[in-house]
PDB file of C-alpha atoms and ligand atoms in Angstrom:
ATOM      1  CA  MET E   8     -44.603 -42.878  -0.805  1.00 34.00           C
ATOM      2  CA  LYS E   9     -43.408 -45.738   1.310  1.00 37.00           C
ATOM      3  CA  THR E  10     -42.897 -43.176   4.672  1.00 40.00           C
ATOM      4  CA  GLU E  11     -46.258 -41.913   4.304  1.00 42.00           C
ATOM      5  CA  ILE E  12     -47.296 -45.946   4.046  1.00 41.00           C
ATOM      6  CA  LEU E  13     -45.193 -46.336   7.098  1.00 46.00           C
ATOM      7  CA  ASP E  14     -46.353 -42.786   9.149  1.00 49.00           C
ATOM      8  CA  ASN E  15     -50.378 -44.347   8.538  1.00 46.00           C
ATOM      9  CA  GLN E  16     -49.021 -47.755  10.322  1.00 48.00           C
ATOM     10  CA  LYS E  17     -47.866 -46.031  12.805  1.00 49.00           C
ATOM     11  CA  ILE E  18     -51.067 -43.905  13.530  1.00 45.00           C
ATOM     12  CA  THR E  19     -52.914 -46.796  13.002  1.00 44.00           C
ATOM     13  CA  ASN E  20     -50.987 -48.837  15.839  1.00 47.00           C
ATOM     14  CA  ALA E  21     -51.087 -46.293  18.161  1.00 45.00           C
ATOM     15  CA  ALA E  22     -54.569 -46.611  19.347  1.00 51.00           C
ATOM     16  CA  GLU E  23     -53.488 -50.533  20.401  1.00 59.00           C
ATOM     17  CA  LYS E  24     -49.620 -50.495  21.194  1.00 77.00           C
ATOM     18  CA  LYS E  25     -48.237 -48.927  23.616  1.00 93.00           C
ATOM     19  CA  ASN E  26     -44.617 -47.294  23.395  1.00 97.00           C
ATOM     20  CA  LEU E  27     -42.267 -49.313  25.167  1.00 98.00           C
ATOM     21  CA  ILE E  28     -39.562 -47.646  27.241  1.00 98.00           C
ATOM     22  CA  VAL E  29     -36.728 -50.520  28.247  1.00 98.00           C
ATOM     23  CA  ALA E  30     -34.250 -49.403  31.318  1.00 98.00           C
ATOM     24  CA  ASN E  31     -30.908 -50.876  30.551  1.00 98.00           C
ATOM     25  CA  TRP E  32     -29.307 -50.898  34.333  1.00 98.00           C
ATOM     26  CA  LYS E  33     -26.998 -52.649  32.485  1.00 98.00           C
ATOM     27  CA  CYS E  34     -23.459 -53.464  35.306  1.00 98.00           C
ATOM     28  CA  ASN E  35     -25.452 -51.021  38.255  1.00 98.00           C
ATOM     29  CA  PRO E  36     -26.063 -50.712  40.765  1.00 98.00           C
ATOM     30  CA  SER E  37     -24.260 -52.698  43.323  1.00 98.00           C
ATOM     31  CA  THR E  38     -26.687 -54.341  46.266  1.00 98.00           C
ATOM     32  CA  LEU E  39     -30.293 -55.533  45.827  1.00 98.00           C
ATOM     33  CA  GLU E  40     -31.681 -53.304  48.446  1.00 98.00           C
ATOM     34  CA  GLU E  41     -30.134 -50.466  46.152  1.00 98.00           C
ATOM     35  CA  ALA E  42     -32.371 -52.293  42.518  1.00 98.00           C
ATOM     36  CA  LYS E  43     -35.218 -52.889  44.803  1.00 98.00           C
ATOM     37  CA  LEU E  44     -35.622 -49.076  45.783  1.00 98.00           C
ATOM     38  CA  LEU E  45     -35.520 -48.556  42.264  1.00 97.00           C
ATOM     39  CA  ALA E  46     -37.399 -50.641  40.637  1.00 98.00           C
ATOM     40  CA  SER E  47     -40.408 -49.386  43.944  1.00 97.00           C
ATOM     41  CA  LEU E  48     -39.733 -46.303  42.959  1.00 97.00           C
ATOM     42  CA  PHE E  49     -40.991 -46.832  39.122  1.00 97.00           C
ATOM     43  CA  LYS E  50     -43.228 -49.350  39.582  1.00 96.00           C
ATOM     44  CA  LYS E  51     -45.229 -46.170  41.567  1.00 96.00           C
ATOM     45  CA  GLU E  52     -44.714 -44.224  38.504  1.00 95.00           C
ATOM     46  CA  ALA E  53     -46.498 -47.032  36.354  1.00 96.00           C
ATOM     47  CA  LEU E  54     -49.792 -47.364  37.553  1.00 96.00           C
ATOM     48  CA  LYS E  55     -49.886 -43.742  36.428  1.00 94.00           C
ATOM     49  CA  LEU E  56     -48.994 -45.197  32.880  1.00 96.00           C
ATOM     50  CA  LYS E  57     -51.734 -46.200  30.437  1.00 95.00           C
ATOM     51  CA  LYS E  58     -50.239 -45.876  27.201  1.00 95.00           C
ATOM     52  CA  THR E  59     -46.965 -46.314  27.926  1.00 97.00           C
ATOM     53  CA  GLU E  60     -45.139 -49.952  29.674  1.00 97.00           C
ATOM     54  CA  ILE E  61     -41.878 -49.722  31.403  1.00 98.00           C
ATOM     55  CA  VAL E  62     -39.487 -53.521  30.865  1.00 98.00           C
ATOM     56  CA  LEU E  63     -36.995 -53.198  33.776  1.00 98.00           C
ATOM     57  CA  CYS E  64     -33.785 -54.998  32.786  1.00 98.00           C
ATOM     58  CA  PRO E  65     -31.476 -54.970  35.661  1.00 98.00           C
ATOM     59  CA  PRO E  66     -28.737 -57.643  36.080  1.00 98.00           C
ATOM     60  CA  PHE E  67     -29.258 -60.656  36.363  1.00 98.00           C
ATOM     61  CA  VAL E  68     -28.193 -61.539  39.882  1.00 98.00           C
ATOM     62  CA  PHE E  69     -30.868 -58.934  40.829  1.00 98.00           C
ATOM     63  CA  ILE E  70     -33.931 -60.722  38.756  1.00 98.00           C
ATOM     64  CA  GLN E  71     -35.000 -62.585  41.211  1.00 97.00           C
ATOM     65  CA  GLY E  72     -35.656 -60.291  44.005  1.00 98.00           C
ATOM     66  CA  LEU E  73     -37.905 -58.144  41.718  1.00 98.00           C
ATOM     67  CA  ASN E  74     -41.477 -58.334  40.545  1.00 95.00           C
ATOM     68  CA  GLY E  75     -43.485 -56.601  37.813  1.00 95.00           C
ATOM     69  CA  SER E  76     -46.539 -56.124  37.758  1.00 92.00           C
ATOM     70  CA  GLY E  77     -49.781 -53.748  35.301  1.00 93.00           C
ATOM     71  CA  ASN E  78     -47.269 -51.769  32.971  1.00 95.00           C
ATOM     72  CA  LEU E  79     -43.755 -52.659  34.530  1.00 97.00           C
ATOM     73  CA  ASN E  80     -42.234 -55.760  32.988  1.00 98.00           C
ATOM     74  CA  LEU E  81     -39.484 -57.371  33.748  1.00 98.00           C
ATOM     75  CA  GLY E  82     -36.714 -57.969  31.478  1.00 98.00           C
ATOM     76  CA  ALA E  83     -32.807 -59.681  31.133  1.00 98.00           C
ATOM     77  CA  GLN E  84     -29.103 -58.250  29.564  1.00 98.00           C
ATOM     78  CA  ASN E  85     -28.782 -60.977  27.828  1.00 98.00           C
ATOM     79  CA  CYS E  86     -29.204 -65.249  27.457  1.00 98.00           C
ATOM     80  CA  PHE E  87     -27.455 -67.924  26.472  1.00 98.00           C
ATOM     81  CA  TRP E  88     -28.580 -69.853  23.869  1.00 98.00           C
ATOM     82  CA  GLU E  89     -28.939 -72.981  24.843  1.00 98.00           C
ATOM     83  CA  GLU E  90     -31.781 -74.512  27.848  1.00 96.00           C
ATOM     84  CA  GLY E  91     -28.880 -75.509  30.133  1.00 96.00           C
ATOM     85  CA  GLY E  92     -26.124 -78.292  30.420  1.00 97.00           C
ATOM     86  CA  ALA E  93     -22.248 -77.734  30.524  1.00 98.00           C
ATOM     87  CA  TYR E  94     -22.328 -74.236  30.307  1.00 98.00           C
ATOM     88  CA  THR E  95     -20.101 -72.418  33.098  1.00 98.00           C
ATOM     89  CA  GLY E  96     -21.331 -68.833  33.832  1.00 98.00           C
ATOM     90  CA  GLU E  97     -24.315 -68.353  31.290  1.00 98.00           C
ATOM     91  CA  VAL E  98     -28.145 -68.272  31.969  1.00 98.00           C
ATOM     92  CA  SER E  99     -30.950 -69.479  30.034  1.00 98.00           C
ATOM     93  CA  PRO E 100     -33.962 -67.898  28.190  1.00 98.00           C
ATOM     94  CA  LEU E 101     -35.745 -70.636  30.060  1.00 98.00           C
ATOM     95  CA  MET E 102     -34.296 -69.492  33.771  1.00 98.00           C
ATOM     96  CA  LEU E 103     -34.741 -66.258  33.141  1.00 98.00           C
ATOM     97  CA  LYS E 104     -38.704 -67.199  32.033  1.00 98.00           C
ATOM     98  CA  ASN E 105     -38.997 -69.452  35.359  1.00 98.00           C
ATOM     99  CA  LEU E 106     -38.020 -65.458  37.104  1.00 98.00           C
ATOM    100  CA  ASN E 107     -41.692 -64.107  35.157  1.00 97.00           C
ATOM    101  CA  CYS E 108     -39.073 -62.051  32.424  1.00 98.00           C
ATOM    102  CA  GLN E 109     -40.660 -61.567  29.810  1.00 98.00           C
ATOM    103  CA  TYR E 110     -37.826 -59.758  27.348  1.00 98.00           C
ATOM    104  CA  ILE E 111     -34.552 -60.131  26.729  1.00 98.00           C
ATOM    105  CA  ILE E 112     -31.826 -57.378  25.591  1.00 99.00           C
ATOM    106  CA  LEU E 113     -29.610 -59.127  22.884  1.00 98.00           C
ATOM    107  CA  GLY E 114     -27.073 -58.093  20.349  1.00 98.00           C
ATOM    108  CA  HIS E 115     -25.823 -54.896  22.707  1.00 98.00           C
ATOM    109  CA  SER E 116     -22.963 -53.044  21.467  1.00 98.00           C
ATOM    110  CA  GLU E 117     -21.313 -52.958  24.614  1.00 98.00           C
ATOM    111  CA  ARG E 118     -21.786 -56.635  24.369  1.00 98.00           C
ATOM    112  CA  ARG E 119     -20.420 -56.789  20.449  1.00 98.00           C
ATOM    113  CA  ARG E 120     -17.163 -54.533  21.513  1.00 97.00           C
ATOM    114  CA  LEU E 121     -15.822 -56.136  24.404  1.00 98.00           C
ATOM    115  CA  LEU E 122     -17.026 -59.898  24.657  1.00 97.00           C
ATOM    116  CA  ASN E 123     -16.674 -60.043  21.203  1.00 98.00           C
ATOM    117  CA  GLU E 124     -20.205 -61.071  20.351  1.00 98.00           C
ATOM    118  CA  THR E 125     -20.821 -61.961  16.468  1.00 98.00           C
ATOM    119  CA  ASP E 126     -24.156 -61.890  14.751  1.00 98.00           C
ATOM    120  CA  GLU E 127     -24.247 -65.085  13.965  1.00 98.00           C
ATOM    121  CA  MET E 128     -24.238 -65.774  18.355  1.00 98.00           C
ATOM    122  CA  ILE E 129     -26.912 -63.212  18.477  1.00 98.00           C
ATOM    123  CA  ASN E 130     -28.907 -65.130  15.989  1.00 98.00           C
ATOM    124  CA  ARG E 131     -27.993 -68.445  18.177  1.00 98.00           C
ATOM    125  CA  LYS E 132     -29.615 -66.654  20.851  1.00 98.00           C
ATOM    126  CA  ILE E 133     -32.648 -64.549  19.357  1.00 98.00           C
ATOM    127  CA  GLU E 134     -34.064 -68.324  18.173  1.00 98.00           C
ATOM    128  CA  ALA E 135     -33.899 -69.632  21.758  1.00 98.00           C
ATOM    129  CA  VAL E 136     -35.282 -66.962  23.012  1.00 98.00           C
ATOM    130  CA  ILE E 137     -38.820 -67.370  20.492  1.00 98.00           C
ATOM    131  CA  SER E 138     -38.315 -70.806  21.103  1.00 97.00           C
ATOM    132  CA  ALA E 139     -38.844 -70.127  25.264  1.00 98.00           C
ATOM    133  CA  GLY E 140     -42.190 -67.838  24.063  1.00 97.00           C
ATOM    134  CA  LEU E 141     -39.981 -64.707  25.787  1.00 98.00           C
ATOM    135  CA  LYS E 142     -39.759 -61.120  23.741  1.00 98.00           C
ATOM    136  CA  VAL E 143     -36.237 -60.219  21.803  1.00 98.00           C
ATOM    137  CA  ILE E 144     -34.985 -56.572  22.116  1.00 98.00           C
ATOM    138  CA  LEU E 145     -32.378 -56.917  19.365  1.00 98.00           C
ATOM    139  CA  CYS E 146     -29.949 -53.821  19.043  1.00 98.00           C
ATOM    140  CA  ALA E 147     -28.621 -52.904  16.496  1.00 98.00           C
ATOM    141  CA  GLU E 148     -26.800 -49.494  14.496  1.00 98.00           C
ATOM    142  CA  LYS E 149     -27.814 -50.376  11.125  1.00 97.00           C
ATOM    143  CA  ALA E 150     -30.941 -51.901   9.541  1.00 98.00           C
ATOM    144  CA  SER E 151     -28.153 -54.989   7.920  1.00 98.00           C
ATOM    145  CA  GLN E 152     -26.917 -55.753  11.027  1.00 98.00           C
ATOM    146  CA  ALA E 153     -30.129 -56.465  12.618  1.00 98.00           C
ATOM    147  CA  GLU E 154     -30.872 -58.384   9.068  1.00 98.00           C
ATOM    148  CA  LYS E 155     -27.882 -60.436   9.350  1.00 98.00           C
ATOM    149  CA  CYS E 156     -29.060 -61.594  12.967  1.00 98.00           C
ATOM    150  CA  LEU E 157     -32.390 -62.342  11.946  1.00 98.00           C
ATOM    151  CA  LYS E 158     -31.018 -64.473   9.465  1.00 97.00           C
ATOM    152  CA  GLY E 159     -33.317 -67.443   9.004  1.00 97.00           C
ATOM    153  CA  ILE E 160     -35.795 -66.309  11.147  1.00 97.00           C
ATOM    154  CA  SER E 161     -39.652 -66.228  10.800  1.00 92.00           C
ATOM    155  CA  ASN E 162     -41.142 -65.761  13.383  1.00 93.00           C
ATOM    156  CA  LEU E 163     -41.073 -61.593  14.102  1.00 97.00           C
ATOM    157  CA  GLU E 164     -43.987 -61.778  16.172  1.00 96.00           C
ATOM    158  CA  ASN E 165     -41.876 -61.268  19.978  1.00 97.00           C
ATOM    159  CA  VAL E 166     -38.879 -59.241  18.236  1.00 98.00           C
ATOM    160  CA  ILE E 167     -38.422 -55.498  18.821  1.00 98.00           C
ATOM    161  CA  LEU E 168     -35.624 -53.182  17.450  1.00 98.00           C
ATOM    162  CA  ALA E 169     -33.865 -51.063  19.056  1.00 98.00           C
ATOM    163  CA  PHE E 170     -31.962 -48.687  16.776  1.00 98.00           C
ATOM    164  CA  GLU E 171     -28.754 -47.823  18.790  1.00 98.00           C
ATOM    165  CA  PRO E 172     -26.459 -45.779  16.911  1.00 98.00           C
ATOM    166  CA  LEU E 173     -22.419 -46.546  18.712  1.00 97.00           C
ATOM    167  CA  SER E 174     -21.645 -42.680  18.395  1.00 98.00           C
ATOM    168  CA  ALA E 175     -24.804 -42.318  21.012  1.00 98.00           C
ATOM    169  CA  ILE E 176     -24.221 -44.735  23.061  1.00 98.00           C
ATOM    170  CA  GLY E 177     -23.595 -42.956  27.088  1.00 96.00           C
ATOM    171  CA  THR E 178     -21.760 -40.880  25.092  1.00 97.00           C
ATOM    172  CA  GLY E 179     -24.279 -37.315  25.768  1.00 97.00           C
ATOM    173  CA  ASN E 180     -24.813 -37.218  22.123  1.00 98.00           C
ATOM    174  CA  PRO E 181     -28.152 -37.468  20.717  1.00 98.00           C
ATOM    175  CA  TYR E 182     -28.576 -39.050  17.426  1.00 98.00           C
ATOM    176  CA  PRO E 183     -29.965 -37.256  14.912  1.00 98.00           C
ATOM    177  CA  LEU E 184     -34.246 -36.877  14.732  1.00 97.00           C
ATOM    178  CA  GLU E 185     -34.081 -37.025  11.428  1.00 97.00           C
ATOM    179  CA  LYS E 186     -31.035 -39.767  10.932  1.00 98.00           C
ATOM    180  CA  ALA E 187     -32.617 -40.946  13.048  1.00 98.00           C
ATOM    181  CA  LYS E 188     -36.250 -41.627  11.929  1.00 98.00           C
ATOM    182  CA  LYS E 189     -34.493 -42.375   8.649  1.00 98.00           C
ATOM    183  CA  VAL E 190     -32.176 -45.288  10.102  1.00 98.00           C
ATOM    184  CA  CYS E 191     -35.837 -46.238  12.213  1.00 98.00           C
ATOM    185  CA  LEU E 192     -37.945 -47.054   8.876  1.00 97.00           C
ATOM    186  CA  GLU E 193     -34.927 -47.920   6.334  1.00 98.00           C
ATOM    187  CA  MET E 194     -35.478 -50.733   9.728  1.00 98.00           C
ATOM    188  CA  LYS E 195     -38.963 -51.483   9.189  1.00 97.00           C
ATOM    189  CA  LYS E 196     -38.284 -51.858   5.270  1.00 97.00           C
ATOM    190  CA  SER E 197     -35.500 -54.638   5.401  1.00 96.00           C
ATOM    191  CA  VAL E 198     -37.234 -56.807   7.971  1.00 97.00           C
ATOM    192  CA  LYS E 199     -40.594 -55.853   8.504  1.00 96.00           C
ATOM    193  CA  LYS E 200     -42.873 -53.342   7.675  1.00 94.00           C
ATOM    194  CA  GLU E 201     -44.771 -54.027  11.333  1.00 95.00           C
ATOM    195  CA  ILE E 202     -42.171 -54.270  13.558  1.00 97.00           C
ATOM    196  CA  ASN E 203     -41.721 -52.084  15.963  1.00 97.00           C
ATOM    197  CA  VAL E 204     -38.608 -50.086  16.506  1.00 98.00           C
ATOM    198  CA  LEU E 205     -36.352 -48.023  20.204  1.00 98.00           C
ATOM    199  CA  TYR E 206     -34.404 -45.662  19.580  1.00 98.00           C
ATOM    200  CA  GLY E 207     -31.344 -45.792  21.842  1.00 98.00           C
ATOM    201  CA  GLY E 208     -28.883 -43.293  23.169  1.00 98.00           C
ATOM    202  CA  SER E 209     -28.021 -41.073  25.382  1.00 98.00           C
ATOM    203  CA  VAL E 210     -32.500 -40.701  26.003  1.00 98.00           C
ATOM    204  CA  ASN E 211     -33.101 -37.497  28.308  1.00 98.00           C
ATOM    205  CA  PRO E 212     -36.039 -35.771  29.444  1.00 97.00           C
ATOM    206  CA  VAL E 213     -35.829 -32.853  26.725  1.00 97.00           C
ATOM    207  CA  ASN E 214     -35.357 -35.198  23.807  1.00 97.00           C
ATOM    208  CA  ALA E 215     -37.539 -38.520  25.045  1.00 98.00           C
ATOM    209  CA  LYS E 216     -40.389 -36.884  23.206  1.00 97.00           C
ATOM    210  CA  ASP E 217     -39.566 -36.015  20.036  1.00 97.00           C
ATOM    211  CA  TYR E 218     -38.732 -39.570  19.064  1.00 98.00           C
ATOM    212  CA  ILE E 219     -41.350 -40.859  19.495  1.00 97.00           C
ATOM    213  CA  GLU E 220     -43.666 -37.479  18.168  1.00 95.00           C
ATOM    214  CA  LYS E 221     -41.342 -36.676  15.507  1.00 95.00           C
ATOM    215  CA  ALA E 222     -39.398 -40.091  14.335  1.00 95.00           C
ATOM    216  CA  CYS E 223     -41.294 -43.484  13.339  1.00 90.00           C
ATOM    217  CA  PHE E 224     -40.385 -45.196  17.099  1.00 97.00           C
ATOM    218  CA  GLU E 225     -42.545 -46.918  19.063  1.00 97.00           C
ATOM    219  CA  GLY E 226     -40.485 -46.582  22.243  1.00 98.00           C
ATOM    220  CA  LEU E 227     -36.974 -45.880  23.800  1.00 98.00           C
ATOM    221  CA  LEU E 228     -33.831 -47.834  25.493  1.00 98.00           C
ATOM    222  CA  VAL E 229     -32.598 -45.902  28.081  1.00 98.00           C
ATOM    223  CA  GLY E 230     -29.446 -46.399  29.827  1.00 98.00           C
ATOM    224  CA  GLY E 231     -27.724 -43.883  32.093  1.00 98.00           C
ATOM    225  CA  ALA E 232     -31.220 -41.934  32.999  1.00 98.00           C
ATOM    226  CA  SER E 233     -33.239 -45.555  34.030  1.00 98.00           C
ATOM    227  CA  LEU E 234     -30.932 -45.368  36.862  1.00 98.00           C
ATOM    228  CA  GLU E 235     -31.969 -41.835  38.081  1.00 97.00           C
ATOM    229  CA  VAL E 236     -35.725 -41.796  39.550  1.00 96.00           C
ATOM    230  CA  LYS E 237     -36.448 -37.776  38.458  1.00 97.00           C
ATOM    231  CA  ALA E 238     -34.419 -38.247  34.887  1.00 98.00           C
ATOM    232  CA  PHE E 239     -36.779 -41.679  34.090  1.00 98.00           C
ATOM    233  CA  SER E 240     -39.949 -40.298  35.830  1.00 98.00           C
ATOM    234  CA  ALA E 241     -39.796 -36.994  33.438  1.00 98.00           C
ATOM    235  CA  ILE E 242     -39.156 -39.552  30.662  1.00 98.00           C
ATOM    236  CA  LEU E 243     -42.109 -41.690  31.012  1.00 98.00           C
ATOM    237  CA  ASN E 244     -44.066 -38.307  31.540  1.00 97.00           C
ATOM    238  CA  SER E 245     -43.318 -36.642  28.156  1.00 96.00           C
ATOM    239  CA  VAL E 246     -43.668 -40.253  26.676  1.00 97.00           C
ATOM    240  CA  GLU E 247     -47.287 -40.340  28.388  1.00 96.00           C
ATOM    241  CA  ALA E 248     -47.975 -37.401  27.520  1.00 94.00           C
ATOM    242  CA  ALA E 249     -46.339 -38.565  23.146  1.00 92.00           C
ATOM    243  CA  ILE E 250     -49.209 -38.011  20.539  1.00 82.00           C
TER     244      ILE E 250
HETATM  245  P1  PGA F 314     -27.302 -44.404  27.174  1.00 65.39           P
HETATM  246  O1  PGA F 314     -27.648 -45.804  26.892  1.00 65.39           O
HETATM  247  O2  PGA F 314     -28.652 -43.739  27.337  1.00 65.39           O
HETATM  248  O3  PGA F 314     -26.474 -44.376  28.534  1.00 65.39           O
HETATM  249  O4  PGA F 314     -26.737 -43.835  26.327  1.00 65.39           O
HETATM  250  C1  PGA F 314     -27.958 -46.416  26.225  1.00 65.39           C
HETATM  251  C2  PGA F 314     -27.809 -47.796  25.668  1.00 65.39           C
HETATM  252  O5  PGA F 314     -26.445 -48.207  26.098  1.00 65.39           O
HETATM  253  O6  PGA F 314     -29.212 -48.497  24.868  1.00 65.39           O
END
């Protein structure tokens, strides 16, 4: 019954909401010229989209050299929780807002694993991003992790979740569709029924559409394939054609 309600919810929203395709470039490419070229090709693709929005998340250093337009918006891959001050090496949500970023990815497993980011740190970052008027894309590998990161945060309007199973990230092994759908529904149930959930982990042109059509996801977080023009265009086209 619960599943039915949630599925209906998605159908109701489908007419109003666009599927979100987040391009997480991670620590790539190595020059601004390459970043600009890639972004300009994606911008051309974005012109054709009616039901899909792209969020381009380059490394911090390239954000200033890029701009969004129409269906393509800018995002960042991380930020700090303070607005400014003596925090060597950090970048604040306000700085990113002033560079026209609209979204910030938080809690990516690579940051948790390699840089010891904790749920508490992510929680403070979420608070700061919301206060700055930006949207959070919160990565989590299960519903309980998302809940911990969102502890005490009542305004969920600008929060999007991304289900990111560790076994699927950068491995070429996309998470099984049925199991992914189950986690997606769990996340909606435990956080908020209406919250949008993205899927991330080895998304490619062949599997992209299925996560939208056959599971309950409202978009995708794409890593490796978002640096390949042909693959990313194919992902956009197939999601645009999804029911
Ligand atoms: P991938 O990365 O698409 O390369 O698996 C996804 C992610 O890190 O979110």
